[in-house]
Short mmCIF file of C-alpha atoms in Angstrom, two decimals:
data_model
loop_
_atom_site.label_atom_id
_atom_site.label_comp_id
_atom_site.label_asym_id
_atom_site.label_seq_id
_atom_site.Cartn_x
_atom_site.Cartn_y
_atom_site.Cartn_z
CA MET A 21 0.64 -20.36 -133.74
CA LEU A 22 -0.65 -16.81 -134.29
CA ALA A 23 0.73 -15.63 -130.95
CA GLY A 24 4.04 -17.31 -131.73
CA THR A 25 4.18 -15.57 -135.09
CA MET A 26 3.80 -12.21 -133.37
CA ILE A 27 6.48 -13.13 -130.80
CA ILE A 28 8.93 -14.03 -133.57
CA ARG A 29 8.24 -10.80 -135.44
CA LEU A 30 8.40 -8.77 -132.23
CA GLY A 31 11.82 -10.23 -131.57
CA GLY A 32 12.97 -9.75 -135.17
CA PHE A 33 14.95 -6.58 -134.61
CA VAL A 34 18.43 -7.94 -135.33
CA GLN A 35 17.90 -7.64 -139.09
CA VAL A 36 16.61 -4.08 -138.67
CA PHE A 37 19.69 -2.97 -136.73
CA MET A 38 22.32 -5.22 -138.33
CA VAL A 39 23.88 -2.51 -140.50
CA LEU A 40 24.11 -0.09 -137.57
CA TYR A 41 25.56 -2.79 -135.31
CA LEU A 42 28.30 -3.83 -137.73
CA THR A 43 29.30 -0.25 -138.52
CA GLU A 44 29.38 0.44 -134.76
CA ARG A 45 31.90 -2.39 -134.46
CA GLY A 46 34.12 -0.75 -137.07
CA PHE A 47 33.15 -2.59 -140.24
CA SER A 48 32.66 -0.52 -143.39
CA ASP A 49 29.28 0.45 -144.83
CA GLY A 50 29.89 -1.93 -147.72
CA GLN A 51 30.68 -4.82 -145.40
CA ALA A 52 27.57 -4.10 -143.32
CA GLY A 53 25.38 -3.95 -146.42
CA ALA A 54 26.85 -7.20 -147.72
CA ALA A 55 26.08 -8.87 -144.39
CA LEU A 56 22.46 -7.78 -144.64
CA GLY A 57 22.29 -9.18 -148.17
CA ILE A 58 23.81 -12.46 -147.00
CA TYR A 59 21.17 -12.66 -144.28
CA GLY A 60 18.44 -12.20 -146.90
CA ALA A 61 19.98 -14.83 -149.19
CA GLY A 62 20.14 -17.25 -146.28
CA ALA A 63 16.49 -16.56 -145.52
CA VAL A 64 15.47 -17.42 -149.10
CA LEU A 65 17.42 -20.68 -148.94
CA GLY A 66 16.01 -21.38 -145.48
CA THR A 67 12.42 -21.29 -146.70
CA LEU A 68 13.23 -23.98 -149.29
CA VAL A 69 14.96 -26.14 -146.70
CA GLY A 70 12.12 -25.52 -144.26
CA GLY A 71 9.57 -26.68 -146.82
CA TRP A 72 11.53 -29.89 -147.36
CA MET A 73 11.86 -30.48 -143.60
CA SER A 74 8.16 -29.83 -143.04
CA ASP A 75 7.22 -32.57 -145.51
CA ARG A 76 9.92 -34.93 -144.29
CA LEU A 77 9.90 -34.41 -140.51
CA GLY A 78 6.53 -32.75 -139.98
CA PRO A 79 5.67 -29.10 -139.20
CA ARG A 80 6.06 -29.33 -135.41
CA LEU A 81 9.57 -30.80 -135.39
CA THR A 82 10.66 -28.42 -138.14
CA ILE A 83 9.43 -25.37 -136.23
CA VAL A 84 11.14 -26.39 -132.99
CA THR A 85 14.50 -27.46 -134.42
CA THR A 86 15.01 -24.58 -136.84
CA LEU A 87 14.08 -21.92 -134.32
CA LEU A 88 16.29 -23.39 -131.61
CA GLY A 89 19.13 -23.46 -134.14
CA SER A 90 18.55 -19.80 -134.91
CA ALA A 91 18.47 -18.92 -131.19
CA ALA A 92 21.78 -20.71 -130.63
CA LEU A 93 23.51 -18.98 -133.54
CA LEU A 94 22.37 -15.38 -133.14
CA PRO A 95 24.39 -14.45 -130.01
CA CYS A 96 27.57 -15.91 -131.59
CA VAL A 97 27.83 -12.76 -133.73
CA LEU A 98 28.63 -10.80 -130.57
CA TYR A 99 31.77 -12.80 -129.88
CA LEU A 100 33.21 -13.30 -133.37
CA GLU A 101 35.95 -10.99 -134.65
CA ASN A 102 36.58 -12.40 -138.12
CA TYR A 103 34.32 -10.83 -140.75
CA TRP A 104 33.97 -14.00 -142.81
CA ALA A 105 33.04 -16.00 -139.73
CA ILE A 106 30.39 -13.41 -138.93
CA LEU A 107 29.04 -13.68 -142.48
CA GLY A 108 28.85 -17.46 -142.16
CA VAL A 109 26.92 -17.30 -138.89
CA ILE A 110 24.61 -14.62 -140.26
CA ALA A 111 23.86 -16.69 -143.37
CA ILE A 112 23.06 -19.86 -141.41
CA SER A 113 21.13 -17.90 -138.81
CA GLY A 114 19.07 -16.20 -141.53
CA ALA A 115 18.29 -19.59 -143.06
CA ALA A 116 17.29 -21.10 -139.71
CA SER A 117 15.18 -18.10 -138.70
CA LEU A 118 12.99 -18.32 -141.83
CA ALA A 119 12.95 -22.11 -142.23
CA TYR A 120 10.12 -22.31 -139.70
CA GLN A 121 7.79 -20.24 -141.89
CA PRO A 122 6.60 -22.90 -144.40
CA ALA A 123 6.09 -25.34 -141.52
CA SER A 124 4.15 -22.73 -139.54
CA THR A 125 1.88 -21.96 -142.48
CA SER A 126 1.44 -25.69 -143.13
CA MET A 127 0.47 -26.32 -139.50
CA ILE A 128 -2.06 -23.49 -139.46
CA SER A 129 -3.59 -24.71 -142.73
CA LEU A 130 -3.87 -28.24 -141.30
CA LEU A 131 -5.53 -27.03 -138.11
CA THR A 132 -8.22 -24.96 -139.85
CA PRO A 133 -10.87 -25.80 -142.47
CA VAL A 134 -10.10 -24.73 -146.02
CA GLU A 135 -13.03 -22.30 -146.12
CA ARG A 136 -11.47 -20.40 -143.19
CA HIS A 137 -7.95 -20.13 -144.60
CA VAL A 138 -8.35 -16.59 -145.91
CA MET A 139 -9.53 -15.34 -142.51
CA ILE A 140 -6.96 -17.24 -140.46
CA PHE A 141 -4.10 -16.05 -142.65
CA ALA A 142 -5.42 -12.50 -142.50
CA MET A 143 -5.13 -12.88 -138.73
CA GLY A 144 -1.60 -14.19 -139.27
CA ARG A 145 -0.73 -11.10 -141.30
CA LEU A 146 -2.14 -8.96 -138.50
CA ALA A 147 0.17 -10.71 -136.04
CA ILE A 148 3.10 -10.17 -138.41
CA ASN A 149 2.31 -6.48 -138.91
CA LEU A 150 1.84 -5.81 -135.19
CA GLY A 151 5.11 -7.54 -134.33
CA THR A 152 7.01 -5.89 -137.18
CA THR A 153 5.70 -2.43 -136.23
CA ALA A 154 6.69 -2.76 -132.58
CA ALA A 155 10.03 -4.54 -133.14
CA PRO A 156 12.12 -1.46 -134.10
CA LEU A 157 10.84 0.44 -131.07
CA LEU A 158 11.65 -2.43 -128.72
CA GLY A 159 15.00 -2.96 -130.41
CA ALA A 160 15.91 0.72 -130.04
CA ALA A 161 15.13 0.53 -126.32
CA LEU A 162 17.39 -2.51 -125.95
CA VAL A 163 20.23 -0.87 -127.89
CA LYS A 164 20.09 2.09 -125.50
CA VAL A 165 21.09 -0.35 -122.77
CA SER A 166 23.47 -2.61 -124.69
CA TRP A 167 23.95 -4.10 -128.14
CA ASP A 168 24.25 -7.47 -126.40
CA PHE A 169 20.63 -7.18 -125.30
CA LEU A 170 19.58 -6.93 -128.95
CA PHE A 171 20.91 -10.37 -129.88
CA TRP A 172 20.11 -12.09 -126.61
CA GLY A 173 16.62 -10.53 -126.64
CA GLU A 174 15.82 -11.97 -130.07
CA ALA A 175 17.25 -15.34 -129.05
CA LEU A 176 15.02 -15.32 -125.97
CA ALA A 177 11.92 -14.55 -128.05
CA VAL A 178 12.75 -17.45 -130.38
CA VAL A 179 13.29 -19.84 -127.46
CA VAL A 180 9.96 -18.84 -125.92
CA PHE A 181 8.09 -19.63 -129.14
CA SER A 182 10.03 -22.89 -129.55
CA ALA A 183 9.08 -23.98 -126.05
CA VAL A 184 5.41 -23.19 -126.64
CA ALA A 185 5.47 -25.00 -129.99
CA ALA A 186 7.19 -28.06 -128.51
CA THR A 187 4.64 -28.42 -125.71
CA THR A 188 1.38 -27.48 -127.43
CA LEU A 189 1.51 -28.38 -131.14
CA PRO A 190 0.21 -31.82 -132.13
CA HIS A 191 2.82 -34.47 -132.89
CA ARG A 192 0.81 -36.02 -135.69
CA MET A 193 -1.53 -34.67 -138.35
CA THR A 194 -3.77 -37.05 -140.30
CA THR A 195 -6.45 -36.55 -142.92
CA ASP A 196 -9.45 -38.88 -142.98
CA THR A 197 -11.47 -39.89 -146.01
CA THR A 198 -13.70 -36.84 -145.76
CA GLY A 199 -10.73 -34.49 -145.93
CA THR A 200 -10.97 -33.57 -142.23
CA THR A 201 -7.65 -32.99 -140.51
CA ASN A 202 -7.19 -34.66 -137.14
CA ALA A 203 -4.46 -33.87 -134.63
CA THR A 204 -3.04 -36.14 -131.94
CA ASN A 205 -0.12 -35.87 -129.54
CA THR A 206 1.08 -39.42 -129.95
CA THR A 207 4.59 -39.80 -131.26
CA ASP A 208 4.75 -41.02 -134.85
CA THR A 209 8.00 -42.09 -136.46
CA THR A 210 6.52 -43.05 -139.82
CA ASP A 211 8.55 -41.80 -142.78
CA THR A 212 6.33 -39.31 -144.56
CA SER A 213 8.04 -40.03 -147.86
CA LYS A 214 6.49 -43.52 -147.92
CA LEU A 215 2.97 -42.12 -147.99
CA ALA A 216 1.41 -45.48 -147.23
CA GLY A 217 -1.99 -45.83 -145.66
CA GLY A 218 -2.76 -43.11 -143.11
CA GLY A 219 -0.95 -39.79 -143.22
CA THR A 220 1.76 -38.68 -140.90
CA GLU A 221 2.45 -35.36 -139.31
CA GLY A 222 3.77 -33.78 -142.47
CA GLY A 223 2.27 -35.87 -145.20
CA GLY A 224 -1.48 -36.08 -144.65
CA ALA A 225 -3.40 -38.96 -146.17
CA ALA A 226 -1.81 -39.73 -149.47
CA ALA A 227 -4.61 -41.90 -150.71
CA GLY A 228 -7.20 -39.29 -149.91
CA ALA A 229 -5.34 -36.55 -151.73
CA THR A 230 -3.79 -38.20 -154.72
CA GLY A 231 -6.06 -40.99 -155.63
CA VAL A 232 -7.90 -44.03 -154.28
CA ALA A 233 -6.82 -47.64 -153.95
CA GLY A 234 -3.77 -47.09 -156.12
CA ASP A 235 -5.67 -45.59 -159.08
CA VAL A 236 -3.34 -42.57 -159.00
CA ALA A 237 0.30 -42.82 -158.00
CA ALA A 238 1.47 -40.72 -155.06
CA PRO A 239 3.59 -37.72 -156.09
CA LYS A 240 7.31 -38.03 -155.70
CA ALA A 241 8.24 -36.06 -152.60
CA SER A 242 10.78 -33.57 -153.98
CA TYR A 243 10.97 -30.03 -155.31
CA LEU A 244 11.10 -31.54 -158.81
CA ALA A 245 7.45 -32.43 -158.36
CA VAL A 246 6.71 -28.75 -157.69
CA LEU A 247 8.67 -27.73 -160.80
CA THR A 248 6.57 -30.05 -162.97
CA ASP A 249 3.38 -28.26 -161.88
CA ARG A 250 3.21 -25.75 -164.72
CA ARG A 251 0.19 -23.92 -163.36
CA TYR A 252 1.87 -23.43 -160.01
CA LEU A 253 4.97 -22.10 -161.78
CA MET A 254 2.74 -19.47 -163.41
CA PHE A 255 1.38 -18.64 -159.97
CA LEU A 256 4.93 -18.31 -158.62
CA LEU A 257 5.73 -15.95 -161.48
CA ALA A 258 2.74 -13.80 -160.51
CA MET A 259 3.90 -13.83 -156.87
CA PHE A 260 7.48 -12.90 -157.79
CA VAL A 261 6.42 -10.02 -160.04
CA SER A 262 3.92 -8.77 -157.47
CA SER A 263 6.64 -8.87 -154.81
CA VAL A 264 8.99 -6.82 -157.01
CA ILE A 265 6.22 -4.24 -157.52
CA TYR A 266 5.18 -4.19 -153.87
CA ILE A 267 8.68 -3.57 -152.52
CA GLN A 268 8.89 -0.31 -154.49
CA HIS A 269 7.07 1.46 -151.66
CA ILE A 270 10.27 1.00 -149.67
CA SER A 271 12.91 1.45 -152.38
CA ALA A 272 11.61 3.85 -155.04
CA LEU A 273 8.83 5.73 -153.26
CA PRO A 274 11.17 7.71 -150.98
CA LEU A 275 13.07 8.82 -154.08
CA ALA A 276 9.81 9.92 -155.71
CA VAL A 277 8.78 11.90 -152.63
CA LYS A 278 12.16 13.63 -152.57
CA HIS A 279 11.87 14.33 -156.31
CA LEU A 280 8.56 16.11 -155.65
CA GLY A 281 10.33 18.39 -153.17
CA MET A 282 8.55 16.94 -150.14
CA GLY A 283 10.15 16.05 -146.81
CA ILE A 284 10.75 12.66 -145.24
CA GLU A 285 7.69 13.18 -143.06
CA VAL A 286 5.48 12.83 -146.15
CA TYR A 287 7.05 9.48 -147.00
CA ALA A 288 6.67 8.36 -143.39
CA ALA A 289 3.00 9.38 -143.50
CA MET A 290 2.40 7.21 -146.60
CA ILE A 291 3.99 4.18 -144.92
CA ALA A 292 1.97 4.85 -141.78
CA LEU A 293 -1.20 5.14 -143.87
CA ASN A 294 -0.55 1.73 -145.40
CA GLY A 295 0.13 0.17 -141.99
CA LEU A 296 -2.98 1.74 -140.48
CA LEU A 297 -5.20 0.46 -143.30
CA VAL A 298 -3.80 -3.06 -143.13
CA ILE A 299 -4.01 -3.35 -139.36
CA THR A 300 -7.50 -1.87 -139.03
CA CYS A 301 -9.22 -3.11 -142.18
CA GLU A 302 -7.76 -6.45 -143.25
CA LEU A 303 -9.82 -8.67 -140.94
CA LEU A 304 -13.02 -6.81 -141.85
CA VAL A 305 -12.30 -7.21 -145.56
CA ALA A 306 -11.36 -10.87 -145.05
CA LYS A 307 -14.89 -11.57 -143.74
CA VAL A 308 -16.09 -10.73 -147.25
CA VAL A 309 -13.16 -12.03 -149.31
CA GLN A 310 -13.24 -15.49 -147.70
CA ARG A 311 -16.56 -16.07 -149.50
CA TRP A 312 -14.97 -15.35 -152.88
CA GLN A 313 -13.23 -17.81 -155.12
CA ILE A 314 -9.57 -17.74 -154.09
CA ARG A 315 -8.61 -17.16 -157.73
CA THR A 316 -10.64 -13.93 -157.76
CA ALA A 317 -8.99 -12.62 -154.59
CA VAL A 318 -5.49 -13.31 -155.89
CA ILE A 319 -6.10 -11.67 -159.28
CA ILE A 320 -7.70 -8.56 -157.77
CA GLY A 321 -4.92 -8.24 -155.22
CA VAL A 322 -2.16 -8.50 -157.83
CA LEU A 323 -3.97 -6.16 -160.22
CA LEU A 324 -4.61 -3.46 -157.62
CA THR A 325 -1.01 -3.59 -156.45
CA GLY A 326 0.29 -2.84 -159.94
CA VAL A 327 -2.39 -0.26 -160.78
CA GLY A 328 -1.94 1.44 -157.41
CA MET A 329 1.80 1.84 -157.91
CA SER A 330 1.21 3.25 -161.41
CA LEU A 331 -0.92 6.04 -159.92
CA TYR A 332 2.20 7.57 -158.34
CA ALA A 333 2.90 8.87 -161.86
CA LEU A 334 -0.18 11.14 -161.76
CA PRO A 335 0.80 14.85 -161.79
CA LEU A 336 -1.28 15.59 -158.68
CA GLY A 337 1.40 16.04 -156.06
CA LEU A 338 0.40 14.94 -152.57
CA ALA A 339 -3.04 13.84 -153.78
CA ALA A 340 -1.42 11.32 -156.13
CA LEU A 341 0.66 9.92 -153.28
CA VAL A 342 -2.41 9.42 -151.12
CA ILE A 343 -4.58 7.95 -153.90
CA ALA A 344 -1.88 5.55 -155.05
CA THR A 345 -1.16 4.40 -151.50
CA LEU A 346 -4.86 3.78 -150.86
CA VAL A 347 -5.23 1.69 -154.03
CA TRP A 348 -2.23 -0.61 -153.62
CA SER A 349 -2.96 -0.96 -149.91
CA LEU A 350 -6.45 -2.17 -150.86
CA GLY A 351 -4.83 -4.69 -153.20
CA GLU A 352 -2.62 -5.91 -150.35
CA ILE A 353 -5.60 -6.24 -148.02
CA ILE A 354 -7.76 -8.12 -150.53
CA GLY A 355 -5.22 -10.39 -152.16
CA TYR A 356 -2.21 -11.06 -149.98
CA PRO A 357 -3.71 -13.49 -147.42
CA SER A 358 -4.66 -15.66 -150.40
CA LEU A 359 -1.60 -14.93 -152.55
CA PHE A 360 1.10 -15.63 -149.97
CA PHE A 361 -0.58 -18.10 -147.62
CA ALA A 362 -3.97 -19.62 -148.42
CA TYR A 363 -3.45 -20.68 -152.04
CA PRO A 364 0.12 -22.07 -151.66
CA ALA A 365 -1.19 -24.15 -148.72
CA GLN A 366 -3.93 -25.60 -150.93
CA ALA A 367 -2.30 -25.77 -154.35
CA GLY A 368 -0.50 -29.10 -154.06
CA PRO A 369 -1.11 -32.55 -152.57
CA PRO A 370 -0.73 -32.83 -148.78
CA ALA A 371 2.54 -34.79 -149.13
CA LEU A 372 4.11 -31.75 -150.83
CA ARG A 373 2.43 -28.98 -148.84
CA GLY A 374 5.68 -27.87 -147.20
CA ARG A 375 7.55 -27.74 -150.49
CA TYR A 376 4.79 -25.76 -152.19
CA LEU A 377 4.89 -23.28 -149.31
CA GLY A 378 8.69 -23.25 -149.32
CA ALA A 379 8.73 -22.42 -153.02
CA SER A 380 6.24 -19.57 -152.59
CA ASN A 381 8.14 -18.12 -149.62
CA ALA A 382 11.41 -18.33 -151.54
CA LEU A 383 9.98 -16.50 -154.56
CA TYR A 384 8.54 -13.80 -152.32
CA GLY A 385 11.91 -13.39 -150.63
CA LEU A 386 13.71 -13.29 -153.97
CA GLY A 387 11.31 -10.65 -155.31
CA SER A 388 11.79 -8.56 -152.18
CA ALA A 389 15.58 -8.87 -152.53
CA VAL A 390 15.95 -7.96 -156.21
CA GLY A 391 13.02 -5.52 -156.34
CA PRO A 392 14.90 -2.58 -154.77
CA PHE A 393 17.82 -2.94 -157.22
CA ILE A 394 15.48 -3.10 -160.21
CA GLY A 395 13.31 -0.23 -158.99
CA VAL A 396 16.13 2.16 -158.15
CA MET A 397 17.91 1.39 -161.42
CA ILE A 398 14.80 2.14 -163.47
CA TRP A 399 13.99 5.23 -161.39
CA ASN A 400 17.46 6.68 -161.94
CA ARG A 401 17.00 6.28 -165.69
CA TYR A 402 13.30 6.95 -166.30
CA GLU A 403 11.93 8.41 -163.02
CA GLU A 404 8.09 8.37 -163.32
CA GLY A 405 8.42 5.73 -166.02
CA LEU A 406 9.01 3.26 -163.20
CA TRP A 407 5.43 3.68 -161.97
CA LEU A 408 3.97 3.24 -165.44
CA GLY A 409 6.08 0.11 -165.78
CA CYS A 410 4.66 -1.20 -162.50
CA GLY A 411 1.17 -0.85 -163.97
CA VAL A 412 2.06 -2.71 -167.17
CA VAL A 413 3.94 -5.48 -165.36
CA GLY A 414 1.11 -5.69 -162.85
CA LEU A 415 -1.29 -6.50 -165.69
CA LEU A 416 1.03 -9.27 -166.82
CA ALA A 417 1.22 -10.58 -163.24
CA ALA A 418 -2.58 -10.62 -163.03
CA ALA A 419 -2.69 -12.61 -166.27
CA ALA A 420 -0.17 -15.08 -164.85
CA ALA A 421 -2.30 -15.38 -161.71
CA TRP A 422 -5.38 -16.06 -163.83
CA GLY A 423 -3.58 -18.88 -165.60
CA GLY A 424 -1.71 -20.13 -162.54
CA VAL A 425 -4.38 -20.31 -159.84
CA ARG A 426 -6.52 -23.37 -160.37
CA PRO A 427 -10.18 -22.41 -160.74
CA PRO A 428 -12.77 -24.03 -158.48
CA ARG A 429 -13.85 -27.39 -159.80
CA ALA A 430 -17.52 -27.05 -158.97
CA THR A 431 -18.40 -26.97 -162.65
CA GLU A 432 -16.42 -30.18 -163.17
CA LYS A 433 -17.83 -31.94 -160.12
CA ASN A 434 -20.53 -33.82 -162.02
CA GLU A 435 -18.02 -35.00 -164.62
CA ASP A 436 -15.61 -36.10 -161.88
CA ARG A 437 -18.40 -37.91 -160.05
CA ALA A 438 -19.41 -39.80 -163.19
CA GLU A 439 -15.81 -40.75 -163.90
CA ASN A 440 -15.18 -41.84 -160.33
CA GLU A 441 -18.38 -43.87 -160.20
CA GLY A 442 -17.15 -45.67 -163.28
CA LYS A 443 -14.07 -46.62 -161.26
CA GLY A 444 -16.17 -47.63 -158.28
CA ILE A 445 -15.38 -44.51 -156.28
CA GLY A 446 -18.15 -43.05 -154.18
CA ASP A 447 -19.79 -39.63 -154.45
CA SER A 448 -17.99 -38.22 -151.42
CA GLY A 449 -14.78 -38.90 -149.54
CA THR A 450 -11.65 -38.69 -151.60
CA ALA A 451 -13.23 -37.10 -154.65
CA ASP A 452 -14.32 -34.15 -152.53
CA ALA A 453 -10.92 -34.11 -150.86
CA GLU A 454 -9.36 -33.72 -154.31
CA ILE A 455 -11.57 -30.70 -155.04
CA ARG A 456 -10.75 -29.01 -151.77
CA THR A 457 -6.97 -29.48 -152.01
CA GLY A 458 -6.73 -28.61 -155.69
CA THR A 459 -4.90 -31.81 -156.68
#
């Protein structure tokens, strides 16, 4: 799964070069920009659909079908002449290309113990960063030969990952009474929405996660169930706000560097500094952070992101740029494996894991989409006031994370045990499974 993630990101150069490709074909700058926005909107919708498919069909089938759909659609752009037809294909392709992501995260979370989630998702972020860093270079080399190679090259990368996923990922995922996930390669056609008895590939063991012997009703398998989780909605708010703040290093920071009278090489150096820190330090930091309460990691990550961005307002020239970049990069390293992957995979019952992940991916995508518009608009009006605003909003996001991330239930364990014993439920098994999954 980690290797496949890097392959997908390594082949993800169509989005990077889409504007250049469409303008090369004679479309206007506005039309090219709109196409890129449509691709992003499709990606946000795709994560929601992918979350639903992961719960309904299972992670493996979702990964294979959505990626093959994306691979089939991408090259069609080369042969379409009508702009609206191109937009339609780009939108559906964007949705299909990102629909695999909730299922991929769900599969990784099922295949690894909860206490290792922070580390495994830090490794996933490393795979993403390595692939994303190399993709533009590989894409540029392909464009030198032919634009056709760009689209067919990405389609090939997607097909390779789909083939590996189809032949190696387990067909069925089940959770036993101790909360241990088991994988088998036997075909299972059970409807995960029924949630009866043992779990299926996408659903897990409903009884082990939501109650015992019918004491607690299984959650209704829909996004409405996610919307009724008020604490998770607070967490999603923290994620959205943090995403809006984080994306300013791409949208507003280059404007700030130019405003200081510095060249583009200074901005490039700040982005390179962030990438270097994340790639070289995140796994080392994760060895420590994985021992923390996940709530602590999320809050510190969100807080440092906002505070770090606010430091760009310091009147210290280049020193302020370096200090601010170091601080928000540290926040990314500490908090983002938990914020974007580990906690959403644990926050809800197993039957809704895909939808919880789909919702978090969608909010991240939405924040990344609207963040540049908000940041540039505020910068044009208030300039350095943008960075101070990032600090203030970051504090609010940290507060939302504090209220939204469920605290560990170790302090409530004795109370839960006494209550469960009164119902005839044992000391271990499903009660512990509830604590681990956060239901």
